[in-house]
Structures are given as structure tokens and as C-alpha cells.
PDB file of C-alpha atoms in Angstrom:
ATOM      1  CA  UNK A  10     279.295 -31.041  51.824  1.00  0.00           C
ATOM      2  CA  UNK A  11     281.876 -33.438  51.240  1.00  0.00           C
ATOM      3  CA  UNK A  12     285.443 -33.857  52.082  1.00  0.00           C
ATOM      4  CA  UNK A  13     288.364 -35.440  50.411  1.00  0.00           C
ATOM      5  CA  UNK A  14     288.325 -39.362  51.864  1.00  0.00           C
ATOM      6  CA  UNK A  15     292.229 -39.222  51.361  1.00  0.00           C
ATOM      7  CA  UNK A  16     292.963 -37.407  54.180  1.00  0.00           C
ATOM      8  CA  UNK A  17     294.372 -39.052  57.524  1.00  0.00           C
ATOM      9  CA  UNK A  18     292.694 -38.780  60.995  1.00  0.00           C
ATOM     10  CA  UNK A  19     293.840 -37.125  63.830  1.00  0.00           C
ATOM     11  CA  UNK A  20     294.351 -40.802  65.442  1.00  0.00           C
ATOM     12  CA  UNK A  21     294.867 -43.786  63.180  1.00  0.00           C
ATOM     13  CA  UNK A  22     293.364 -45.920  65.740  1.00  0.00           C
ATOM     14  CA  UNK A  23     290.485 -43.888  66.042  1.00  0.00           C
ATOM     15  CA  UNK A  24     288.782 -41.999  63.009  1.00  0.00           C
ATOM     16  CA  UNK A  25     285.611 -40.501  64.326  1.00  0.00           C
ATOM     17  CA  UNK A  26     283.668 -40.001  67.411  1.00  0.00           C
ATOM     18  CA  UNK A  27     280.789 -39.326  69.674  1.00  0.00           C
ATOM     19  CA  UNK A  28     281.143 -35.814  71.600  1.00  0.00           C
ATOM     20  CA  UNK A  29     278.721 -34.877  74.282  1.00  0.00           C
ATOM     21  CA  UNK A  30     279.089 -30.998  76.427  1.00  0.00           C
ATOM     22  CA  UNK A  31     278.181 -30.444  79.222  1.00  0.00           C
ATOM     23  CA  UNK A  32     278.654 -26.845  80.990  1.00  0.00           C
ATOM     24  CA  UNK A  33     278.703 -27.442  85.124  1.00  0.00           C
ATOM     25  CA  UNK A  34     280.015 -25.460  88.396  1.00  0.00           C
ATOM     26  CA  UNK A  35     282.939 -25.280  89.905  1.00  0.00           C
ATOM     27  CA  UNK A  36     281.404 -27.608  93.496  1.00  0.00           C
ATOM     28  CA  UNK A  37     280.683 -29.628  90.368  1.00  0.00           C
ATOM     29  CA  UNK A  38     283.772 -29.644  88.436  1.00  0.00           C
ATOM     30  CA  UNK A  39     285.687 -30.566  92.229  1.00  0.00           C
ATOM     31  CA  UNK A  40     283.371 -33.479  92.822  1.00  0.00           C
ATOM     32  CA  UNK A  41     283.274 -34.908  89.198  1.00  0.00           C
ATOM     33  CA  UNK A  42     287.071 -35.133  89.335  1.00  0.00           C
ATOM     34  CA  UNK A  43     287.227 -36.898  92.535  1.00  0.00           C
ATOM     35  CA  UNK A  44     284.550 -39.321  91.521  1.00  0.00           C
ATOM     36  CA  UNK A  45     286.411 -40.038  87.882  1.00  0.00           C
ATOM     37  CA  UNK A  46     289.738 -40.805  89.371  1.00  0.00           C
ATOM     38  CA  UNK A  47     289.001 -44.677  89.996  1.00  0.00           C
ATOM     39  CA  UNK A  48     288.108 -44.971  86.361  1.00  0.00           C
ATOM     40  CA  UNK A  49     290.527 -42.056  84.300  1.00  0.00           C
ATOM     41  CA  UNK A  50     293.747 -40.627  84.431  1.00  0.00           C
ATOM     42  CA  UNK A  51     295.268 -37.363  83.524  1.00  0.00           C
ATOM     43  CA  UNK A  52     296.642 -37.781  79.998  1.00  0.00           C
ATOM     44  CA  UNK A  53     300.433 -37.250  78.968  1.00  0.00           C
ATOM     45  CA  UNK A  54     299.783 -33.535  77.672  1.00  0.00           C
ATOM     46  CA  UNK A  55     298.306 -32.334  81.335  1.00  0.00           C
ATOM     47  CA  UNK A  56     300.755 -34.295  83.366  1.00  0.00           C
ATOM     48  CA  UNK A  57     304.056 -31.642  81.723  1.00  0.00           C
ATOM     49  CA  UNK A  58     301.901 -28.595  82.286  1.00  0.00           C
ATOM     50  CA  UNK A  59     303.057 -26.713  84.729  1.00  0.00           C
ATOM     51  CA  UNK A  60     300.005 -26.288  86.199  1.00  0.00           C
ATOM     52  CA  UNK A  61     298.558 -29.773  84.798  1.00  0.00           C
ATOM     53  CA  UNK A  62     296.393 -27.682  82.362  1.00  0.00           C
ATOM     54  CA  UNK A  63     297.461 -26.692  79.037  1.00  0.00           C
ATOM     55  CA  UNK A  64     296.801 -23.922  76.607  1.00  0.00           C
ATOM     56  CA  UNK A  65     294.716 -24.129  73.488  1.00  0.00           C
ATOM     57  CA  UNK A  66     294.126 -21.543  71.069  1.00  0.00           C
ATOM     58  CA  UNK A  67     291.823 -22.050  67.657  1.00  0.00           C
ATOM     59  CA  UNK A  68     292.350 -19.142  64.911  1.00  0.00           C
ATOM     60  CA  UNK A  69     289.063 -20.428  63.447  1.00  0.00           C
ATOM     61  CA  UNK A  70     288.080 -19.524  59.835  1.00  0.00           C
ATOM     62  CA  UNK A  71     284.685 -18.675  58.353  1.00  0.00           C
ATOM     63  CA  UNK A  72     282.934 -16.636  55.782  1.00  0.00           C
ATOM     64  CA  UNK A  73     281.789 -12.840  55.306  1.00  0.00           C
ATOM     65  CA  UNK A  74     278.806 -13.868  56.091  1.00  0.00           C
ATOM     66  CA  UNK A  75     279.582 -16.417  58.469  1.00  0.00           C
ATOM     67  CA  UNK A  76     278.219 -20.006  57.040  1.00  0.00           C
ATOM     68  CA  UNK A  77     279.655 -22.013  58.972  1.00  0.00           C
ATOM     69  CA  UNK A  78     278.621 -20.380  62.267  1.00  0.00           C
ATOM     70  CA  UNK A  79     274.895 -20.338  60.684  1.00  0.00           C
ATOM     71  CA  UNK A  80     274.957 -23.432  59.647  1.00  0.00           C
ATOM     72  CA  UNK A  81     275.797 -24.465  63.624  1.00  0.00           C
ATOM     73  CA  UNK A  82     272.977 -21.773  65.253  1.00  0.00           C
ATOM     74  CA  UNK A  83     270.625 -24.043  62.505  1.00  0.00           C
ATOM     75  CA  UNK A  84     271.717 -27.049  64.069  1.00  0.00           C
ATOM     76  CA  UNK A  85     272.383 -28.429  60.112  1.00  0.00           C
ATOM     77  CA  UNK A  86     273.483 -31.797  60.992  1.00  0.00           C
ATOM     78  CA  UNK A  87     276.314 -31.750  58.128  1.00  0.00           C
ATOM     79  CA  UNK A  88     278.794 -29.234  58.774  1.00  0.00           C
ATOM     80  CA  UNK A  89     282.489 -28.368  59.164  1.00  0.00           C
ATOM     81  CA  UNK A  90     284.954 -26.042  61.051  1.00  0.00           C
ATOM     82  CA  UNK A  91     288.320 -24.703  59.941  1.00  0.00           C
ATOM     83  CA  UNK A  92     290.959 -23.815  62.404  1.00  0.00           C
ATOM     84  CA  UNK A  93     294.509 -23.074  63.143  1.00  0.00           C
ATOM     85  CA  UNK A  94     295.188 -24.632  66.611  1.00  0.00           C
ATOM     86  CA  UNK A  95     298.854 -23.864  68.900  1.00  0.00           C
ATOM     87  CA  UNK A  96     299.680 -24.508  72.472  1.00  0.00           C
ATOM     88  CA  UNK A  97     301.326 -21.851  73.092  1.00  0.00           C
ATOM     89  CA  UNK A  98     301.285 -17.451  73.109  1.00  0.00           C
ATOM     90  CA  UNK A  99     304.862 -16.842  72.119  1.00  0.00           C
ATOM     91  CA  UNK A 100     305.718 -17.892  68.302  1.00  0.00           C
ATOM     92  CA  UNK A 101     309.260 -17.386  69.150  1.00  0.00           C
ATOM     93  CA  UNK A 102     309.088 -20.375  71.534  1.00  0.00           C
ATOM     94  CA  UNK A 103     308.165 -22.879  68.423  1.00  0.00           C
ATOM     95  CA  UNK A 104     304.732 -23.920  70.100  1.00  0.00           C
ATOM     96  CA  UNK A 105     302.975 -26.574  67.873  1.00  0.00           C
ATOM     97  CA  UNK A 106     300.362 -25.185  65.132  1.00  0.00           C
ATOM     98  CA  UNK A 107     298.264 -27.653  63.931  1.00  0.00           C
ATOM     99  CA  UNK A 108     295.860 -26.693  60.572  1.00  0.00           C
ATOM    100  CA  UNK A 109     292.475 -29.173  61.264  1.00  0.00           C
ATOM    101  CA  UNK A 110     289.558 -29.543  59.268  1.00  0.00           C
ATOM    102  CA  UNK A 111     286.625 -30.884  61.773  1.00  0.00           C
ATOM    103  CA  UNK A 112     283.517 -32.684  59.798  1.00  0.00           C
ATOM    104  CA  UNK A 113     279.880 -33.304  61.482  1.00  0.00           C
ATOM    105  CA  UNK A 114     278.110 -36.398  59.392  1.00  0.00           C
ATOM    106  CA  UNK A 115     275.164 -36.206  62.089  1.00  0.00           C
ATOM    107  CA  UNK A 116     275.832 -37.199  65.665  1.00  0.00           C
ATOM    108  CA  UNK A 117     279.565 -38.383  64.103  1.00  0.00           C
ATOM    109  CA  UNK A 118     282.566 -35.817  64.541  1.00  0.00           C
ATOM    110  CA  UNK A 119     285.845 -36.291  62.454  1.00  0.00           C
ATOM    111  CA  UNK A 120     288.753 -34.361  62.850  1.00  0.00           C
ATOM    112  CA  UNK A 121     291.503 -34.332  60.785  1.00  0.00           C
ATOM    113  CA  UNK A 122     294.916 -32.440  61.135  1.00  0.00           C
ATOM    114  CA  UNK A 123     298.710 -31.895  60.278  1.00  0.00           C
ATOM    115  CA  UNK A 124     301.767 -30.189  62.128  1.00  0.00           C
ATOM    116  CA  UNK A 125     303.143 -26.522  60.662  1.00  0.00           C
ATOM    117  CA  UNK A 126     306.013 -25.027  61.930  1.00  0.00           C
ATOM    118  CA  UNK A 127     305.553 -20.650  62.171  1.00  0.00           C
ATOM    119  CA  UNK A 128     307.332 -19.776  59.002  1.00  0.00           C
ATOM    120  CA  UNK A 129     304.662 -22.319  56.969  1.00  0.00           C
ATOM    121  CA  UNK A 130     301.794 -20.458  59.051  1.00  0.00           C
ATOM    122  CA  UNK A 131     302.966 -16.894  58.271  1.00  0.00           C
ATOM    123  CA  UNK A 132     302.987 -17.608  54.473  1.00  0.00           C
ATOM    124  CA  UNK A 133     299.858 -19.461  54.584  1.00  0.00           C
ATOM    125  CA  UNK A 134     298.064 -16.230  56.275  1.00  0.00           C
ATOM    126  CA  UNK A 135     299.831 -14.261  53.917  1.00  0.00           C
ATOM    127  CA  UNK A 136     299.680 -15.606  50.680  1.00  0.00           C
ATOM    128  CA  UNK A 137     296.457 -18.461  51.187  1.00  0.00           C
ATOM    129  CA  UNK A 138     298.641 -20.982  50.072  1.00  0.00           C
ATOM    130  CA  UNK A 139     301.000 -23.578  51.193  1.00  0.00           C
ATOM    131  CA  UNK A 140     304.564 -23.499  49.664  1.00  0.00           C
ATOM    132  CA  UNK A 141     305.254 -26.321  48.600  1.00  0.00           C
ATOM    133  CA  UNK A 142     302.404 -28.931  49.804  1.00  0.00           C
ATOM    134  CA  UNK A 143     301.363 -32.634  49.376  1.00  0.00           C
ATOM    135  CA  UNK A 144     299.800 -32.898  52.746  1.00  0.00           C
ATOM    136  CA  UNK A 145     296.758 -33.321  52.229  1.00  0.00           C
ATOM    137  CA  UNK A 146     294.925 -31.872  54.837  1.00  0.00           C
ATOM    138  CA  UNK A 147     296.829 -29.062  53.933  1.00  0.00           C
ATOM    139  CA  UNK A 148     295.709 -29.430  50.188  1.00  0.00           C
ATOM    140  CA  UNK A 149     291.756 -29.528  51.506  1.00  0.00           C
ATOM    141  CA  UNK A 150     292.329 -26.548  53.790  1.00  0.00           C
ATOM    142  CA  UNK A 151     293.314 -24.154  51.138  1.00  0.00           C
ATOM    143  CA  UNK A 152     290.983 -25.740  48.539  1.00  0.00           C
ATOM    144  CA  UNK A 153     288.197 -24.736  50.955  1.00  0.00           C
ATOM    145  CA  UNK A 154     289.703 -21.188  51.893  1.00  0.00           C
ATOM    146  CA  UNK A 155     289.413 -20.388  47.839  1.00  0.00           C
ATOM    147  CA  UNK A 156     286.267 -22.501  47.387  1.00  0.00           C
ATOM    148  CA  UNK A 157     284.140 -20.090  50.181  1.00  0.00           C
ATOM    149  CA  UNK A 158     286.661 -17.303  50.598  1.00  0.00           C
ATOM    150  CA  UNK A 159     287.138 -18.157  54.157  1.00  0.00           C
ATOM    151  CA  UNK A 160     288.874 -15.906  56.370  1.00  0.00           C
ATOM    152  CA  UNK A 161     290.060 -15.810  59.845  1.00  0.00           C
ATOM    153  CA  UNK A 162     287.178 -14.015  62.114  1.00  0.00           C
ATOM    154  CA  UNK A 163     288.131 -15.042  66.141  1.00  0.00           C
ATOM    155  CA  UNK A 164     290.928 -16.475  68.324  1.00  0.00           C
ATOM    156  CA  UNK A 165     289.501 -18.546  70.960  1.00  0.00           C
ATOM    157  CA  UNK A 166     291.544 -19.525  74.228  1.00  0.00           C
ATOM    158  CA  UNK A 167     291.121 -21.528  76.804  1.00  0.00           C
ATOM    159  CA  UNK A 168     293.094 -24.070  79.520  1.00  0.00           C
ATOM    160  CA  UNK A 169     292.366 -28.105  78.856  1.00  0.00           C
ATOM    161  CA  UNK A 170     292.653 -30.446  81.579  1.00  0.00           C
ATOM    162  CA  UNK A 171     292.241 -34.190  80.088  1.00  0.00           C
ATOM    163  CA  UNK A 172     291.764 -37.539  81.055  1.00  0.00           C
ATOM    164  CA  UNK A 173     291.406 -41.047  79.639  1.00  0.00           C
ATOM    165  CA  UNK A 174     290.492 -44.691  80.619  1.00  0.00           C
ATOM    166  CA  UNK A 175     292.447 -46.582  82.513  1.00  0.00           C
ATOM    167  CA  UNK A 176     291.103 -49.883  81.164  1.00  0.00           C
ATOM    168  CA  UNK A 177     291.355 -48.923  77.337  1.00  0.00           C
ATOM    169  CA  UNK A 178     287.501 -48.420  76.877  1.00  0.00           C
ATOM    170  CA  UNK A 179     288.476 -45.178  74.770  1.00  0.00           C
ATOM    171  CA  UNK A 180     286.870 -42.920  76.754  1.00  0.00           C
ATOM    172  CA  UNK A 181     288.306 -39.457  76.838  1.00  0.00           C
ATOM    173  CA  UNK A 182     286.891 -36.694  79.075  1.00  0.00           C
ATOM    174  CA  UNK A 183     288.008 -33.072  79.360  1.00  0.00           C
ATOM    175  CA  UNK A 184     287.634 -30.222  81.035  1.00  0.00           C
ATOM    176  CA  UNK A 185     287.713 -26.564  79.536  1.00  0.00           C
ATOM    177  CA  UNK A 186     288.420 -23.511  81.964  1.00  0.00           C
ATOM    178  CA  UNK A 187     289.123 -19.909  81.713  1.00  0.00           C
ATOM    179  CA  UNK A 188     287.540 -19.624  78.149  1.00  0.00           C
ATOM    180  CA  UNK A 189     287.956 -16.431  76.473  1.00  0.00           C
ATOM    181  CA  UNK A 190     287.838 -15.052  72.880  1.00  0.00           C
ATOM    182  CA  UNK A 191     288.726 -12.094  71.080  1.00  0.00           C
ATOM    183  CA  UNK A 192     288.382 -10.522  67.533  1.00  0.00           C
ATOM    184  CA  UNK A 193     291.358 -11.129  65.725  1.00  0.00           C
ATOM    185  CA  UNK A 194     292.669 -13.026  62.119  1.00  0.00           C
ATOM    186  CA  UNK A 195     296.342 -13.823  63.975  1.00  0.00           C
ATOM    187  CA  UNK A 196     296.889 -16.719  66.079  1.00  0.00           C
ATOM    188  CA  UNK A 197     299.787 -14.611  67.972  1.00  0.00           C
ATOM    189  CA  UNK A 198     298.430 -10.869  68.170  1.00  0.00           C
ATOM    190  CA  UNK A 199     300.577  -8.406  69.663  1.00  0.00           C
ATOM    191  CA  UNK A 200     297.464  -7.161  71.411  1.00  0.00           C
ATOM    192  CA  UNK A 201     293.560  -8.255  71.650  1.00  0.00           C
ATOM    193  CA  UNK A 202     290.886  -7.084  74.337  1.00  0.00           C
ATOM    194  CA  UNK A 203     289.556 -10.903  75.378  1.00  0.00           C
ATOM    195  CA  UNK A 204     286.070 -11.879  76.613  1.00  0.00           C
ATOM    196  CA  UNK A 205     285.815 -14.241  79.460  1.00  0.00           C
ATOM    197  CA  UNK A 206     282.699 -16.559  78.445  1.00  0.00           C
ATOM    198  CA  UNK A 207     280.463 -18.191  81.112  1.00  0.00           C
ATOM    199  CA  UNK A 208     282.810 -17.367  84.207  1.00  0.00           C
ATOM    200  CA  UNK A 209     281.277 -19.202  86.633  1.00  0.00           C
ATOM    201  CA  UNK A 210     281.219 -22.317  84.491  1.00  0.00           C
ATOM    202  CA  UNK A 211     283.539 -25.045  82.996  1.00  0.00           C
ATOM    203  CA  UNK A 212     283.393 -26.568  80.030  1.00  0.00           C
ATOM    204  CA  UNK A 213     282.926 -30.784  80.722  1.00  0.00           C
ATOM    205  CA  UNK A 214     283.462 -32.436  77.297  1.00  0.00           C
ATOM    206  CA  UNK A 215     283.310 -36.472  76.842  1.00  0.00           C
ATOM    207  CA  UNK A 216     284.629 -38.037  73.663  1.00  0.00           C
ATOM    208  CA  UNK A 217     283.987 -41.663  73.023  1.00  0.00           C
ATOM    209  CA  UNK A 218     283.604 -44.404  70.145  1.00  0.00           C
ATOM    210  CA  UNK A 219     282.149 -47.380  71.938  1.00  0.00           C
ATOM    211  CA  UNK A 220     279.452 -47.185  74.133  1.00  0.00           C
ATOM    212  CA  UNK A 221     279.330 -45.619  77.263  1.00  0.00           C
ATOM    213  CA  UNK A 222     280.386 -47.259  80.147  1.00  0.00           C
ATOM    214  CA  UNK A 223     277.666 -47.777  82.862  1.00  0.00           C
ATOM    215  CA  UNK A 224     279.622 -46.212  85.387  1.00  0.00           C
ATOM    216  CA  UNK A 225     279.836 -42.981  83.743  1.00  0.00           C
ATOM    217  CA  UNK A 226     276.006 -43.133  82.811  1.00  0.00           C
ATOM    218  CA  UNK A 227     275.692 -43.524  86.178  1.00  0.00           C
ATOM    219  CA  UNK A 228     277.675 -40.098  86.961  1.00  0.00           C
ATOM    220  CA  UNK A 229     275.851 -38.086  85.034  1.00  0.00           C
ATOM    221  CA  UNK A 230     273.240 -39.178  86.436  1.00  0.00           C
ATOM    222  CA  UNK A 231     274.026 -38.491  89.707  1.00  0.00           C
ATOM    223  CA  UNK A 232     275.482 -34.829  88.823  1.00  0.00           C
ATOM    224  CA  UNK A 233     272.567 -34.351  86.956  1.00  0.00           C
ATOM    225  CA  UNK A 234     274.479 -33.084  83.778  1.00  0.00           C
ATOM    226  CA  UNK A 235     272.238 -31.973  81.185  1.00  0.00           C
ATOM    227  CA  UNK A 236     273.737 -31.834  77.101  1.00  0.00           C
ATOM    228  CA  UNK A 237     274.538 -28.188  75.898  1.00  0.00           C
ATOM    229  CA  UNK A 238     274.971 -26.863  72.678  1.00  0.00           C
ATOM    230  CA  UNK A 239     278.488 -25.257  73.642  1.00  0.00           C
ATOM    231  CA  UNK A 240     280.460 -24.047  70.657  1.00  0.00           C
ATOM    232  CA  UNK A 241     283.762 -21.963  71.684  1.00  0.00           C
ATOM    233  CA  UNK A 242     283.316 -20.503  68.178  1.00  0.00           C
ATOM    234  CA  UNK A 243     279.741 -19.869  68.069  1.00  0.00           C
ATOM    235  CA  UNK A 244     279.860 -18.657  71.441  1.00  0.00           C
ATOM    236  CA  UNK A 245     282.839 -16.139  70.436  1.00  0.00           C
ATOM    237  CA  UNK A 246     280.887 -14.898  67.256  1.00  0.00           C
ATOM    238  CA  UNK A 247     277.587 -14.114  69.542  1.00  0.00           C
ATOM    239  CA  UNK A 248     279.957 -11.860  71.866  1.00  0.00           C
ATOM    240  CA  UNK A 249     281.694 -10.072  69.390  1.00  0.00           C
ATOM    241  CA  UNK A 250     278.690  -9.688  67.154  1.00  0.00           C
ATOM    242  CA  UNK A 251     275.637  -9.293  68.793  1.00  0.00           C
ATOM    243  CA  UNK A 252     274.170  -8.462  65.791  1.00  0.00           C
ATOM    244  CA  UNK A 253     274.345 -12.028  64.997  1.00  0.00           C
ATOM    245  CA  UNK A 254     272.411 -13.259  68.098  1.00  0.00           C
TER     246      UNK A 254
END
């Protein structure tokens, strides 16, 4: 499983990364954030939220017979996601859509992405093809949608609350609440019935390149946080089709 090694990363600076998940409590979630705030600081997209947590919703992609969300429950360690990401519920608002392409290489995570505007998204979900195109993250996208037929198969939603390092270490840690999914192949439905997943629980996420800093080894330590396999996607596809499970 390969992907073109033209296309850009999501940061220039920074073109892969470590991601560890983490599910914890609310006490929890309260007493992580007051013991990060020496060390982090919100980032620019959660300081102009309204309620300094913003929206993210993934139109993800997969086959009939849903590879890539085998290929995950497996635990294959070479694997990749397709999605159509926006901030935003109202398409007559001009929220930012973003098509990514995310590649696993083992423990390594690359994402890779590009900016649409609505009337680029419609046609693409209409016609499977981007008119014109020399993006090419764009290009790969719809190579892949003809290469395994991919389709769109769940809208995920949830609100992001994000942080990073105040001394430039790279370290970027979120927090995912209110997750929810629902059936769909739009990213702006006029109706879906959601599921709530894990209610009682947040999503703790921390991305880094470089090492781990000792003082945030030695918070999950003290919280106890133990790694999860947490997938929105997979975790979407197992509600909607228990079959699957």
C-alpha cells in the first residue's frame, strides 16, 4: 500500500507523527487540564470558538466490504483512511472542507490534505471526480476512490479542544468531547439520527515528533492513562453495523 511521495503534508514543518489515545473521565479530563496549563496552551482554532471548542466532522470513505475498517479491527500496521473533513453544519456559511488522505507506516501517522470550497465538494460526490485538478492530494483521492470503489459509509462529529507547547517541543494534545456518528454519504445531511459514543468519556489524544517530554511521562503516570485503540470511524462502523462486531 503505497502512496504518491508527491503529495504535500498537512504541515511543512512537520510531515509525520507519533499519536497515542487515551479515553479518560470527566474528574479526569478537569484535572489533566489544570495540571497541563504550566506546560500548553489553547491553540489559535479553540481560542475563536465560541465556546473554546470547535466542530469537526469526517465524511469518511471505505469499501462495500469495508477494507479499510478491517484492515484497522486487524491491527495491519500499513493502512490508510479517506475523509472529507469541515468545521462547520451549515454549507451555506462557507465552513472549510478539507479532502485528507491519512497513511499508517507502523507506529508513524501521515496526513496529508487540501482546501475545497462546497461547489468543488458537491461535484466531487456527484460525479467522483475533480473538475479541473492538479492538486495532488486531490489527484490521489480520486485515484483511490476508482482504484477500490470507495464510497462514503459514516459522518462522524465531535467538539476538539487543543493545545500545544509553550516552549516549541511540538507537542500537541487534544481533547475530543461529545462524539457522535451517524449513517450517512453527505457531509451536510438535511437529517441523520446520531449515536453518542462512550458518554461518560473523552477522547485525550497526544500528537508528537520528538520524544516525550518527562513531564508529561510523568502525567500519565500519575493519571494512570492507559493506550486505547480509539478509532471515531471504527467505532462508528461497530454501532451502525453490529454485524461487523
Amino acid at each position: 500500500m503505497q502512496l504518491n511521495n508527491t503529495l504535500p503534508a498537512e504541515d511543512s514543518n512537520i510531515n509525520w507523527r507519533f499519536e497515542t489515545k487515551y479515553r479518560i473521565s470527566y474528574p479526569q479530563y478537569f484535572a489533566i487540564k489544570n495540571a497541563i496549563a504550566p506546560y500548553l496552551k489553547t491553540d489559535l482554532f479553540t481560542q475563536s470558538a465560541s465556546e473554546k471548542r470547535y466542530l469537526v466532522r469526517s465524511l469518511y470513505f471505505d469499501t462495500w466490504d469495508y477494507k479499510n475498517f478491517i484492515e484497522k479491527i486487524n491491527g495491519d500496521c500499513n493502512r490508510m483512511k479517506f475523509r472529507i473533513r469541515t468545521y462547520g453544519t451549515d454549507p451555506m456559511n462557507y465552513p472549510d472542507i478539507r479532502v485528507e488522505i491519512k497513511v499508517r507506516t507502523g507506529n508513524i501517522i501521515k496526513k496529508y490534505g487540501s482546501f475545497i470550497n462546497y461547489e468543488q465538494h458537491l461535484w466531487f460526490m456527484k460525479s467522483r471526480y475533480w473538475n479541473p485538478c492538479d492538486d495532488p492530494v486531490l489527484i490521489e483521492f480520486e485515484r483511490y476512490v476508482h482504484k477500490w470503489n470507495l464510497i462514503p459509509v459514516t459522518l462522524v462529529q465531535y467538539f476538539r479542544e487543543g493545545f500545544h507547547s509553550r516552549a516549541q517541543e511540538g507537542i500537541r494534545l487534544t481533547f475530543d468531547h461529545l462524539i457522535k456518528s451517524a449513517s450517512s454519504n453527505e457531509l451536510f445531511p438535511a437529517c441523520s439520527f446520531w449515536h453518542r459514543h462512550n458518554r461518560s468519556q473523552i477522547v485525550l489524544e497526544i500528537k508528537h515528533q520528538n520524544k516525550v517530554p518527562f513531564w508529561l511521562n510523568e502525567l500519565i503516570q500519575q493519571f494512570n492513562l492507559k493506550v486505547v485503540s480509539n478509532s471515531k470511524y471504527t467505532n462508528s462502523i461497530e454501532i451502525a453495523e453490529r454485524r461487523m462486531i
